[in-house]
Amino acid sequence: MATTIEGASVAARFLEQPKRLLIDGEWVEARHGRTLEVFDPALGEVIDHVQDGDRDDVDLAVTAARKALEDSAWSRMTASERGRLMWKIGEIIYEHADELAAIESLDNGKPVGVARAADVPLAADLFQYMGGWATKIFGHTFQISVPYTPDAQYHAYTVKEPIGVVGQIIPWNFPLLMAAWKLGPALATGCTVVLKPAEQTPLSVLRLAELMQEAGLPDGVLNVITGFGETAGAAVAAHPGIDKVAFTGSTEVGKMIVKAAAGDLKRVTLELGGKSPNVVFADADLETAIPGAANAIFFNHGQCCCAGSRLYIQHKVYDDVLAGVAGKAESIKLGRGLDEGTEMGPLVSAEQLERVTGFIESGKVEGIRTVTGGRQVSPNGYFVAPTVLDGAGPGNKVYDEEIFGPVVTAIPFKEPEDVPAVANETIYGLAAGIWTNDISKAHRLIPQLKAGTVWVNTYNVFDAALPFGGYKQSGWGREMGEEVIHEYTETKSVCIAI
Ligand code: NAI
Ligand code: MG
């Protein structure tokens, strides 16, 4: 594909440029002068270096964001101007789609075709969708009665104000898209941002920030601090000058964010882990359910918070579905993200490789049957064969814990009534899938599932208009849709005696 090659050469040029932090509209080096290495996960080789930002850099970024929030070209912009700017950001992302997809593929390892078809257009669309909200943020007027002042009259209403300076900490599985999910509502509501990308995948966010400057984003509205979680991330989470932290990542770190934010009770939203049930009933159209169940776990190499990692199959079709999903797993072409024909790339890092293969080993030790896969594939990159396990249950690590790799655990069930108890048998509640041709069965099950998203006869469908987030330990709050606008605004009630 010519477009892919085009994107790859532009991405290569981007890699050659020095990478800096974005603070107050200027690209600057980290105060401590350290850098960190960026790897190509398909080769396990260093391809770039970025600044290793720390507390001092976060301080400067917060000061810049505060100034931009309170007194700047940004704070004086009309809602309509903000919306138009966000539309323009979306257009510039579309114009640079090949380049951004190639950068994402190099840095994260995902197939460039997937980044081009999903990550990049979803990011562009998110900015444009959220840009529409900029002019539609409004409060209410109220007829208040106030029994203890019977003769008084009041004019009472609410105003939605930007929540303030927002710290955003994002993960490495969808680096560009997660930046868009976070930045879209912040900009729509007039907030300003200190953004920390994941140390594994900082590149596409740095390029996005350049493009946002090009679109005309005023200085200080977006500040980007690359660096490690324990240093730069922790500094963002605890910073007294930050009004809200929005985090996507592990449940473990999510709990640390909550503790760090408790110091000054800053607002927190969290999009955390999952162990999502995907339920195939015997009456499902297996021609869609089998590839659907494979896609639910293997999309993005299983590195999805909502991955359908617990596959419940009704016993009458258990063998067929298990064999079908295993067949799909075996047919997936592994390779470097930029190579043509690659359907699944490597895991993002050596650490994740170790983590995922560790889970697979624990399954073997506990006597879980490996139907297919179950091993590292290449000695160089961080490749793991798509893996199907059979016979795990409560007490097995592979059943209880989020693996975040291409590993699915299949479990049989007998009756529809058995499903809610097993499906909800997890600390998480991010997503769930149902495959059936019986619409009543689906509708009876939907309200019983403790999950923020339920997909029926489909999986992994995302849209800027559709809220996403978790029940239970999968998080606090929602991303996207109208709901996220409320997560980025404070409500001010005004009461005037007239
Ligand atoms: P992580 O939660 O450590 O990293 C996510 C982000 O948080 C990164 O930007 C990181 O720098 C930052 N971070 C780490 N420690 C921090 C701290 N103390 N304070 C503030 N920020 C901090 O996730 P990690 O270690 O990369 O992956 C571990 C597991 O987490 C995965 O195996 C997976 O199960 C889960 N995970 C879930 C994601 C999701 O989309 N829900 C995304 C990434 C990981
Ligand atoms: Mg971590």
Coordinates of C-alpha atoms and ligand atoms in Angstrom, one line a residue:
M1 CA 0.0 0.0 0.0
A2 CA 1.6 3.3 -1.1
T3 CA -0.1 5.2 1.6
T4 CA 1.5 3.0 4.3
I5 CA 4.9 3.5 2.8
E6 CA 4.3 7.2 2.6
G7 CA 3.3 7.3 6.3
A8 CA 6.3 5.2 7.3
S9 CA 8.8 7.6 5.6
V10 CA 7.2 10.7 7.2
A11 CA 7.2 8.8 10.6
A12 CA 10.9 8.0 10.1
R13 CA 11.6 11.8 9.7
F14 CA 9.7 12.5 12.9
L15 CA 11.8 9.9 14.7
E16 CA 14.9 11.8 13.7
Q17 CA 13.8 15.0 15.4
P18 CA 14.7 15.7 19.0
K19 CA 11.8 15.1 21.4
R20 CA 11.1 17.6 24.1
L21 CA 8.4 18.5 26.7
L22 CA 5.7 20.9 25.7
I23 CA 5.3 23.6 28.4
D24 CA 3.5 26.9 27.8
G25 CA 3.8 26.5 24.0
E26 CA 7.5 25.9 24.1
W27 CA 9.4 22.7 23.4
V28 CA 11.9 22.4 26.2
E29 CA 14.2 19.8 27.8
A30 CA 13.6 18.2 31.1
R31 CA 15.1 20.2 34.0
H32 CA 17.2 17.2 35.2
G33 CA 18.5 16.6 31.7
R34 CA 17.6 12.9 31.6
T35 CA 16.0 11.1 28.7
L36 CA 14.3 7.7 28.4
E37 CA 14.5 5.1 25.7
V38 CA 11.7 4.3 23.3
F39 CA 11.6 0.8 21.9
D40 CA 10.3 -0.9 18.7
P41 CA 8.5 -3.8 20.4
A42 CA 8.7 -5.9 17.2
L43 CA 12.5 -5.9 17.4
G44 CA 13.2 -5.1 21.0
E45 CA 15.5 -2.2 19.8
V46 CA 15.7 1.4 20.9
I47 CA 14.3 3.7 18.1
D48 CA 14.2 7.0 19.9
H49 CA 14.6 8.9 23.1
V50 CA 12.2 11.3 24.8
Q51 CA 12.6 13.6 27.8
D52 CA 12.4 11.9 31.2
G53 CA 10.2 14.6 32.8
D54 CA 9.9 14.9 36.6
R55 CA 8.3 16.9 39.4
D56 CA 10.0 20.3 38.4
D57 CA 8.8 20.0 34.9
V58 CA 5.2 19.2 36.1
D59 CA 5.4 22.3 38.3
L60 CA 6.2 24.5 35.3
A61 CA 3.5 22.8 33.3
V62 CA 0.9 23.3 36.0
T63 CA 1.8 27.0 36.3
A64 CA 1.4 27.4 32.5
A65 CA -1.9 25.6 32.5
R66 CA -3.2 27.7 35.4
K67 CA -2.2 30.9 33.5
A68 CA -3.9 29.7 30.3
L69 CA -7.0 28.8 32.3
E70 CA -7.4 32.1 34.0
D71 CA -6.1 34.8 31.7
S72 CA -5.1 34.0 28.1
A73 CA -6.3 33.8 24.5
W74 CA -7.9 30.5 25.5
S75 CA -9.9 31.9 28.5
R76 CA -11.1 34.7 26.2
M77 CA -12.1 32.4 23.4
T78 CA -15.9 32.0 22.7
A79 CA -17.4 28.5 22.9
S80 CA -17.9 28.7 19.1
E81 CA -14.3 29.5 18.5
R82 CA -13.3 26.6 20.7
G83 CA -15.6 24.3 18.8
R84 CA -14.1 25.4 15.4
L85 CA -10.6 24.9 16.7
M86 CA -11.4 21.4 17.8
W87 CA -13.0 20.7 14.3
K88 CA -9.7 21.9 12.8
I89 CA -7.7 19.6 15.1
G90 CA -9.7 16.7 13.8
E91 CA -9.1 17.8 10.2
I92 CA -5.4 18.0 10.7
I93 CA -5.4 14.6 12.3
Y94 CA -7.2 13.2 9.2
E95 CA -4.6 14.9 6.9
H96 CA -1.8 13.3 8.8
A97 CA -3.5 9.9 9.2
D98 CA -0.8 7.9 7.5
E99 CA 2.0 9.4 9.4
L100 CA 0.2 9.1 12.8
A101 CA -0.7 5.5 12.0
A102 CA 2.9 4.7 11.2
I103 CA 4.2 6.3 14.4
E104 CA 1.7 4.4 16.4
S105 CA 2.6 1.2 14.7
L106 CA 6.3 1.7 15.3
D107 CA 5.9 2.7 18.9
N108 CA 3.2 0.4 20.1
G109 CA 3.6 -2.5 17.7
K110 CA 0.0 -2.6 16.4
P111 CA -0.6 -3.3 12.7
V112 CA -0.4 0.0 10.8
G113 CA -3.7 -0.9 8.9
V114 CA -5.5 -1.2 12.2
A115 CA -4.1 2.1 13.5
R116 CA -5.1 3.7 10.1
A117 CA -8.6 2.3 10.2
A118 CA -9.4 2.6 13.9
D119 CA -7.1 4.5 16.2
V120 CA -6.5 7.6 14.0
P121 CA -10.0 8.2 12.6
L122 CA -11.5 7.6 16.0
A123 CA -9.2 10.2 17.5
A124 CA -10.0 12.7 14.8
D125 CA -13.7 12.1 15.2
L126 CA -13.5 12.4 19.0
F127 CA -12.2 15.9 18.7
Q128 CA -14.8 16.9 16.2
Y129 CA -17.7 15.3 18.1
M130 CA -16.5 17.0 21.4
G131 CA -16.0 20.3 19.5
G132 CA -19.8 20.2 18.9
W133 CA -20.4 20.1 22.7
A134 CA -18.4 23.3 23.2
T135 CA -21.5 25.4 22.3
K136 CA -23.9 23.1 24.1
I137 CA -22.8 23.3 27.7
F138 CA -25.6 24.8 29.7
G139 CA -27.3 24.8 33.1
H140 CA -30.9 25.0 34.1
T141 CA -33.3 27.6 35.5
F142 CA -35.4 26.6 38.5
Q143 CA -38.7 27.7 40.1
I144 CA -37.6 27.6 43.7
S145 CA -40.1 27.8 46.6
V146 CA -38.0 28.5 49.8
P147 CA -40.8 27.9 52.5
Y148 CA -39.1 30.1 55.1
T149 CA -39.3 33.2 52.9
P150 CA -42.8 33.1 51.6
D151 CA -42.9 36.6 50.2
A152 CA -39.6 36.6 48.4
Q153 CA -39.0 36.0 44.7
Y154 CA -35.8 34.5 43.3
H155 CA -34.2 34.0 40.0
A156 CA -32.2 30.7 40.3
Y157 CA -30.1 28.9 37.8
T158 CA -27.1 26.7 37.3
V159 CA -24.0 27.4 35.3
K160 CA -21.5 24.8 34.1
E161 CA -17.9 26.0 34.6
P162 CA -14.7 24.3 33.5
I163 CA -13.4 22.1 36.3
G164 CA -10.0 23.8 35.9
V165 CA -6.5 22.5 35.3
V166 CA -6.7 18.8 34.5
G167 CA -3.9 16.2 34.9
Q168 CA -4.3 13.4 32.4
I169 CA -2.3 10.2 32.7
I170 CA -2.8 7.7 29.8
P171 CA -1.7 4.2 28.9
W172 CA 0.2 2.6 26.0
N173 CA -2.4 0.4 24.4
F174 CA -4.1 3.1 22.3
P175 CA -1.7 6.0 22.9
L176 CA -3.2 8.5 20.4
L177 CA -6.8 7.5 20.9
M178 CA -6.5 7.7 24.7
A179 CA -5.0 11.2 24.4
A180 CA -8.0 12.2 22.2
W181 CA -10.5 10.7 24.7
K182 CA -9.0 12.7 27.4
L183 CA -8.2 16.0 25.6
G184 CA -11.6 16.2 23.7
P185 CA -13.8 16.9 26.8
A186 CA -11.1 19.0 28.5
L187 CA -10.9 21.4 25.5
A188 CA -14.7 21.4 24.9
T189 CA -15.3 22.6 28.4
G190 CA -12.5 25.2 28.4
C191 CA -10.2 23.4 30.8
T192 CA -6.4 23.3 30.4
V193 CA -4.2 20.2 30.6
V194 CA -1.0 18.6 31.8
L195 CA -0.8 15.3 29.9
K196 CA 1.5 12.5 30.7
P197 CA 1.7 9.8 28.1
A198 CA 2.9 6.2 29.0
E199 CA 6.6 5.9 29.1
Q200 CA 6.3 2.9 26.6
T201 CA 4.5 4.9 23.9
P202 CA 5.1 8.7 24.0
L203 CA 5.6 9.4 20.3
S204 CA 2.2 9.8 18.8
V205 CA 1.1 12.2 21.6
L206 CA 4.2 14.4 20.9
R207 CA 3.2 14.6 17.2
L208 CA -0.4 15.2 18.1
A209 CA 0.7 18.1 20.3
E210 CA 2.6 19.6 17.4
L211 CA -0.4 19.3 15.2
M212 CA -2.6 20.9 17.8
Q213 CA -0.2 23.9 17.9
E214 CA -0.4 24.0 14.1
A215 CA -4.2 24.1 14.4
G216 CA -3.9 27.3 16.6
L217 CA -4.2 25.9 20.1
P218 CA -3.1 28.8 22.4
D219 CA 0.0 28.4 24.5
G220 CA -0.3 26.6 27.9
V221 CA -3.7 24.9 27.1
L222 CA -1.9 21.6 26.5
N223 CA 1.3 20.8 28.2
V224 CA 2.9 17.4 27.6
I225 CA 5.3 15.9 30.1
T226 CA 6.8 12.6 29.0
G227 CA 8.3 10.5 31.8
F228 CA 7.8 7.6 34.1
G229 CA 4.7 6.9 36.2
E230 CA 6.4 6.8 39.5
T231 CA 8.0 10.2 39.0
A232 CA 6.1 12.4 36.5
G233 CA 2.8 10.6 36.9
A234 CA 2.9 10.6 40.6
A235 CA 3.7 14.3 40.6
V236 CA 0.7 15.0 38.4
A237 CA -1.6 12.9 40.7
A238 CA -0.5 14.7 43.9
H239 CA -0.1 18.3 42.5
P240 CA -2.0 20.9 44.5
G241 CA -2.3 23.1 41.4
I242 CA -4.3 20.4 39.6
D243 CA -8.1 20.4 40.0
K244 CA -8.8 17.0 38.5
V245 CA -6.9 13.9 37.5
A246 CA -8.2 11.7 34.7
F247 CA -6.4 8.3 34.6
T248 CA -6.5 5.3 32.4
G249 CA -4.4 2.3 33.3
S250 CA -4.1 -0.5 35.9
T251 CA -6.5 -0.8 38.8
E252 CA -3.5 -1.0 41.0
V253 CA -2.2 2.4 40.0
G254 CA -5.8 3.8 39.9
K255 CA -5.9 3.2 43.6
M256 CA -2.6 5.0 44.1
I257 CA -4.0 7.9 42.1
V258 CA -7.0 8.1 44.5
K259 CA -4.7 8.1 47.5
A260 CA -2.5 10.8 45.9
A261 CA -5.5 12.9 45.1
A262 CA -6.9 12.6 48.6
G263 CA -4.4 15.2 49.8
D264 CA -6.5 18.1 48.4
L265 CA -9.6 16.1 47.4
K266 CA -9.1 16.8 43.7
R267 CA -11.6 15.3 41.4
V268 CA -10.7 11.9 40.0
T269 CA -12.0 9.8 37.1
L270 CA -10.6 6.4 36.4
E271 CA -10.8 4.0 33.5
L272 CA -9.2 0.8 34.8
G273 CA -8.9 -2.9 34.2
G274 CA -11.3 -5.6 33.2
K275 CA -12.0 -9.3 32.9
S276 CA -14.9 -9.1 30.7
P277 CA -17.3 -12.0 30.1
N278 CA -18.3 -12.8 26.6
V279 CA -21.3 -15.2 26.5
V280 CA -22.1 -17.4 23.5
F281 CA -25.6 -19.1 23.6
A282 CA -26.3 -22.2 21.6
D283 CA -28.9 -20.3 19.6
A284 CA -26.3 -17.8 18.4
D285 CA -25.3 -17.5 14.7
L286 CA -22.0 -19.2 15.2
E287 CA -20.7 -17.9 11.9
T288 CA -20.6 -14.4 13.5
A289 CA -20.2 -15.5 17.1
I290 CA -16.9 -17.4 16.6
P291 CA -15.0 -14.7 14.7
G292 CA -16.7 -12.2 17.1
A293 CA -15.4 -14.0 20.2
A294 CA -11.9 -14.3 18.6
N295 CA -11.9 -10.5 17.8
A296 CA -13.2 -9.8 21.3
I297 CA -10.0 -11.2 22.8
F298 CA -7.4 -10.9 20.1
F299 CA -8.0 -7.3 18.9
N300 CA -5.0 -5.2 19.8
H301 CA -3.3 -8.4 21.0
G302 CA -5.6 -8.6 24.0
Q303 CA -4.2 -5.3 25.3
C304 CA -7.7 -3.9 25.7
C305 CA -9.2 -3.0 29.1
C306 CA -12.5 -4.4 27.7
A307 CA -11.1 -7.6 26.1
G308 CA -13.5 -10.5 26.2
S309 CA -11.1 -12.6 28.2
R310 CA -13.7 -15.0 29.9
L311 CA -15.5 -16.8 27.1
Y312 CA -18.6 -18.6 28.4
I313 CA -20.0 -21.0 25.9
Q314 CA -23.3 -22.9 26.3
H315 CA -22.4 -26.6 26.6
K316 CA -24.3 -27.8 23.5
V317 CA -22.0 -25.8 21.2
Y318 CA -18.9 -25.7 23.5
D319 CA -16.7 -28.0 21.4
D320 CA -17.6 -26.2 18.1
V321 CA -17.0 -22.7 19.4
L322 CA -13.8 -23.7 21.2
A323 CA -12.5 -25.3 18.1
G324 CA -13.6 -22.4 16.0
V325 CA -12.0 -19.8 18.2
A326 CA -8.8 -21.9 18.4
G327 CA -8.8 -22.1 14.5
K328 CA -9.1 -18.3 14.3
A329 CA -6.2 -18.0 16.8
E330 CA -4.0 -20.2 14.7
S331 CA -4.8 -18.3 11.5
I332 CA -3.7 -14.9 12.8
K333 CA -0.6 -13.7 11.1
L334 CA 1.9 -12.3 13.6
G335 CA 4.4 -9.8 12.5
R336 CA 5.9 -6.3 12.6
G337 CA 3.2 -3.7 12.6
L338 CA 4.6 -1.9 9.6
D339 CA 4.8 -5.1 7.5
E340 CA 2.1 -5.7 5.0
G341 CA -0.3 -8.5 6.0
T342 CA 0.4 -8.4 9.7
E343 CA -2.7 -9.1 11.7
M344 CA -1.2 -9.1 15.1
G345 CA 1.9 -7.3 16.3
P346 CA 4.0 -7.9 19.4
L347 CA 3.1 -7.0 23.0
V348 CA 4.1 -3.5 23.9
S349 CA 7.1 -4.2 26.1
A350 CA 9.5 -6.7 27.6
E351 CA 7.7 -6.2 30.9
Q352 CA 4.3 -7.1 29.3
L353 CA 5.8 -10.1 27.6
E354 CA 7.0 -11.4 30.9
R355 CA 3.7 -10.6 32.6
V356 CA 1.6 -12.4 29.9
T357 CA 3.9 -15.4 29.6
G358 CA 3.9 -15.6 33.4
F359 CA 0.1 -15.9 33.4
I360 CA 0.3 -18.6 30.8
E361 CA 2.9 -20.5 32.8
S362 CA 0.7 -20.2 35.9
G363 CA -2.1 -21.8 34.0
K364 CA 0.1 -24.7 33.0
V365 CA 1.2 -25.2 36.6
E366 CA -2.4 -25.2 37.7
G367 CA -3.3 -27.9 35.1
I368 CA -5.3 -25.7 32.7
R369 CA -5.4 -27.2 29.2
T370 CA -3.8 -25.1 26.4
V371 CA -5.9 -25.6 23.3
T372 CA -3.6 -23.5 21.2
G373 CA -0.8 -21.0 21.6
G374 CA 0.7 -20.7 25.0
R375 CA 4.1 -19.6 24.1
Q376 CA 6.4 -16.7 23.1
V377 CA 6.9 -16.8 19.3
S378 CA 10.0 -14.9 18.4
P379 CA 13.3 -14.7 20.3
N380 CA 13.6 -11.0 19.5
G381 CA 10.3 -9.0 19.6
Y382 CA 7.7 -9.4 22.3
F383 CA 5.4 -11.8 20.4
V384 CA 3.0 -14.2 22.1
A385 CA 1.0 -16.7 20.1
P386 CA -2.8 -16.2 20.4
T387 CA -3.8 -18.5 23.2
V388 CA -6.9 -20.4 24.0
L389 CA -7.3 -22.1 27.5
D390 CA -9.8 -24.6 28.5
G391 CA -10.9 -25.6 32.0
A392 CA -10.1 -22.7 34.2
G393 CA -12.3 -21.4 37.0
P394 CA -12.3 -19.4 40.2
G395 CA -9.0 -19.7 42.0
N396 CA -7.0 -19.9 38.8
K397 CA -5.0 -16.7 38.1
V398 CA -5.8 -16.9 34.4
Y399 CA -9.5 -16.9 35.3
D400 CA -9.5 -14.3 38.1
E401 CA -6.9 -11.7 36.9
E402 CA -6.6 -9.4 34.0
I403 CA -3.9 -10.8 31.7
F404 CA -3.9 -8.0 29.1
G405 CA -2.6 -10.2 26.3
P406 CA -3.9 -12.5 23.6
V407 CA -5.1 -15.2 26.1
V408 CA -8.8 -16.3 26.4
T409 CA -10.2 -18.7 28.9
A410 CA -13.1 -20.7 27.7
I411 CA -15.7 -22.0 30.2
P412 CA -18.9 -24.0 29.5
F413 CA -22.3 -23.2 31.1
K414 CA -25.6 -25.1 31.0
E415 CA -28.6 -22.8 31.3
P416 CA -29.1 -19.1 30.6
E417 CA -30.1 -18.7 34.3
D418 CA -26.5 -19.7 35.3
V419 CA -24.9 -16.9 33.4
P420 CA -25.3 -13.8 35.6
A421 CA -23.6 -15.3 38.6
V422 CA -20.5 -16.5 36.7
A423 CA -20.4 -13.4 34.4
N424 CA -20.3 -11.1 37.5
E425 CA -17.8 -13.3 39.3
T426 CA -15.1 -10.7 39.1
I427 CA -13.9 -7.5 40.8
Y428 CA -14.2 -5.7 37.5
G429 CA -17.2 -4.5 35.5
L430 CA -16.1 -2.8 32.3
A431 CA -17.8 -4.7 29.5
A432 CA -19.7 -7.8 28.5
G433 CA -20.7 -9.6 25.3
I434 CA -23.8 -11.6 24.5
W435 CA -24.2 -13.7 21.4
T436 CA -27.8 -15.0 20.8
N437 CA -30.6 -14.9 18.2
D438 CA -33.2 -14.7 21.0
I439 CA -33.8 -11.0 21.6
S440 CA -35.7 -11.7 24.8
K441 CA -32.9 -13.7 26.2
A442 CA -30.5 -10.8 25.5
H443 CA -32.8 -8.3 27.1
R444 CA -33.3 -10.4 30.2
L445 CA -29.6 -10.7 30.7
I446 CA -28.5 -7.1 30.0
P447 CA -29.9 -5.6 33.2
Q448 CA -28.3 -8.4 35.2
L449 CA -24.7 -7.8 34.0
K450 CA -22.6 -5.5 36.2
A451 CA -20.8 -3.9 33.2
G452 CA -20.5 -0.4 31.9
T453 CA -20.9 -1.6 28.3
V454 CA -22.9 -4.6 27.0
W455 CA -22.4 -5.6 23.3
V456 CA -24.9 -7.9 21.8
N457 CA -23.9 -9.9 18.6
T458 CA -21.0 -7.6 18.3
Y459 CA -17.9 -6.6 20.4
N460 CA -15.4 -3.7 20.6
V461 CA -17.7 -1.1 19.0
F462 CA -16.7 2.4 20.1
D463 CA -18.1 5.7 19.2
A464 CA -17.5 9.3 20.4
A465 CA -21.2 9.5 21.2
L466 CA -21.4 6.4 23.4
P467 CA -20.2 6.6 27.0
F468 CA -17.6 4.1 28.1
G469 CA -16.4 3.2 31.6
G470 CA -16.7 0.7 34.4
Y471 CA -18.8 -0.6 37.2
K472 CA -17.0 -1.9 40.4
Q473 CA -13.2 -1.8 40.3
S474 CA -13.1 -0.9 36.6
G475 CA -13.3 2.7 37.4
W476 CA -15.1 6.0 38.3
G477 CA -16.9 8.1 35.7
R478 CA -17.4 7.7 32.0
E479 CA -15.4 8.7 29.0
M480 CA -17.0 10.1 25.8
G481 CA -20.6 11.1 25.0
E482 CA -22.5 13.8 26.9
E483 CA -21.6 12.1 30.2
V484 CA -17.9 13.0 30.0
I485 CA -18.8 16.7 29.7
H486 CA -20.1 16.5 33.3
E487 CA -16.8 15.0 34.5
Y488 CA -15.0 18.1 33.2
T489 CA -17.4 20.8 34.6
E490 CA -18.3 22.1 38.1
T491 CA -21.9 23.1 38.6
K492 CA -22.5 26.5 40.1
S493 CA -25.9 27.3 41.5
V494 CA -26.9 31.0 41.4
C495 CA -29.7 32.4 43.5
I496 CA -30.7 36.0 43.1
A497 CA -33.4 37.7 45.1
I498 CA -35.3 39.9 42.8
Ligands
NAI1 P1 0.1 1.4 34.7 O1 -1.2 1.6 35.3 O2 1.4 1.4 35.5 O3 0.4 2.6 33.6 C1 -0.6 3.4 33.0 C2 -0.1 4.9 33.1 O4 0.0 5.2 34.5 C3 1.2 5.2 32.5 O5 1.2 6.5 31.9 C4 2.1 5.2 33.7 O6 3.3 5.9 33.5 C5 1.3 5.8 34.8 N1 1.7 5.5 36.1 C6 2.3 4.3 36.6 N2 2.5 4.4 37.9 C7 2.0 5.6 38.3 C8 1.9 6.3 39.6 N3 2.4 5.7 40.7 N4 1.3 7.5 39.6 C9 0.9 8.1 38.5 N5 0.9 7.5 37.3 C10 1.5 6.3 37.2 O7 0.1 0.1 33.8 P2 1.3 -0.8 33.2 O8 2.3 -1.0 34.3 O9 1.8 -0.2 32.0 O10 0.6 -2.1 32.9 C11 0.3 -3.0 33.9 C12 -1.1 -3.6 33.7 O11 -2.1 -2.6 33.8 C13 -1.4 -4.3 32.4 O12 -0.9 -5.6 32.3 C14 -2.9 -4.2 32.3 O13 -3.4 -5.2 33.1 C15 -3.2 -2.9 33.0 N6 -3.4 -1.8 32.1 C16 -4.7 -1.4 31.8 C17 -5.0 -0.5 30.9 C18 -6.3 -0.1 30.5 O14 -6.6 0.4 29.4 N7 -7.3 -0.2 31.4 C19 -3.9 0.2 30.1 C20 -2.6 -0.2 30.5 C21 -2.4 -1.2 31.5
MG2 MG 3.0 0.1 36.0

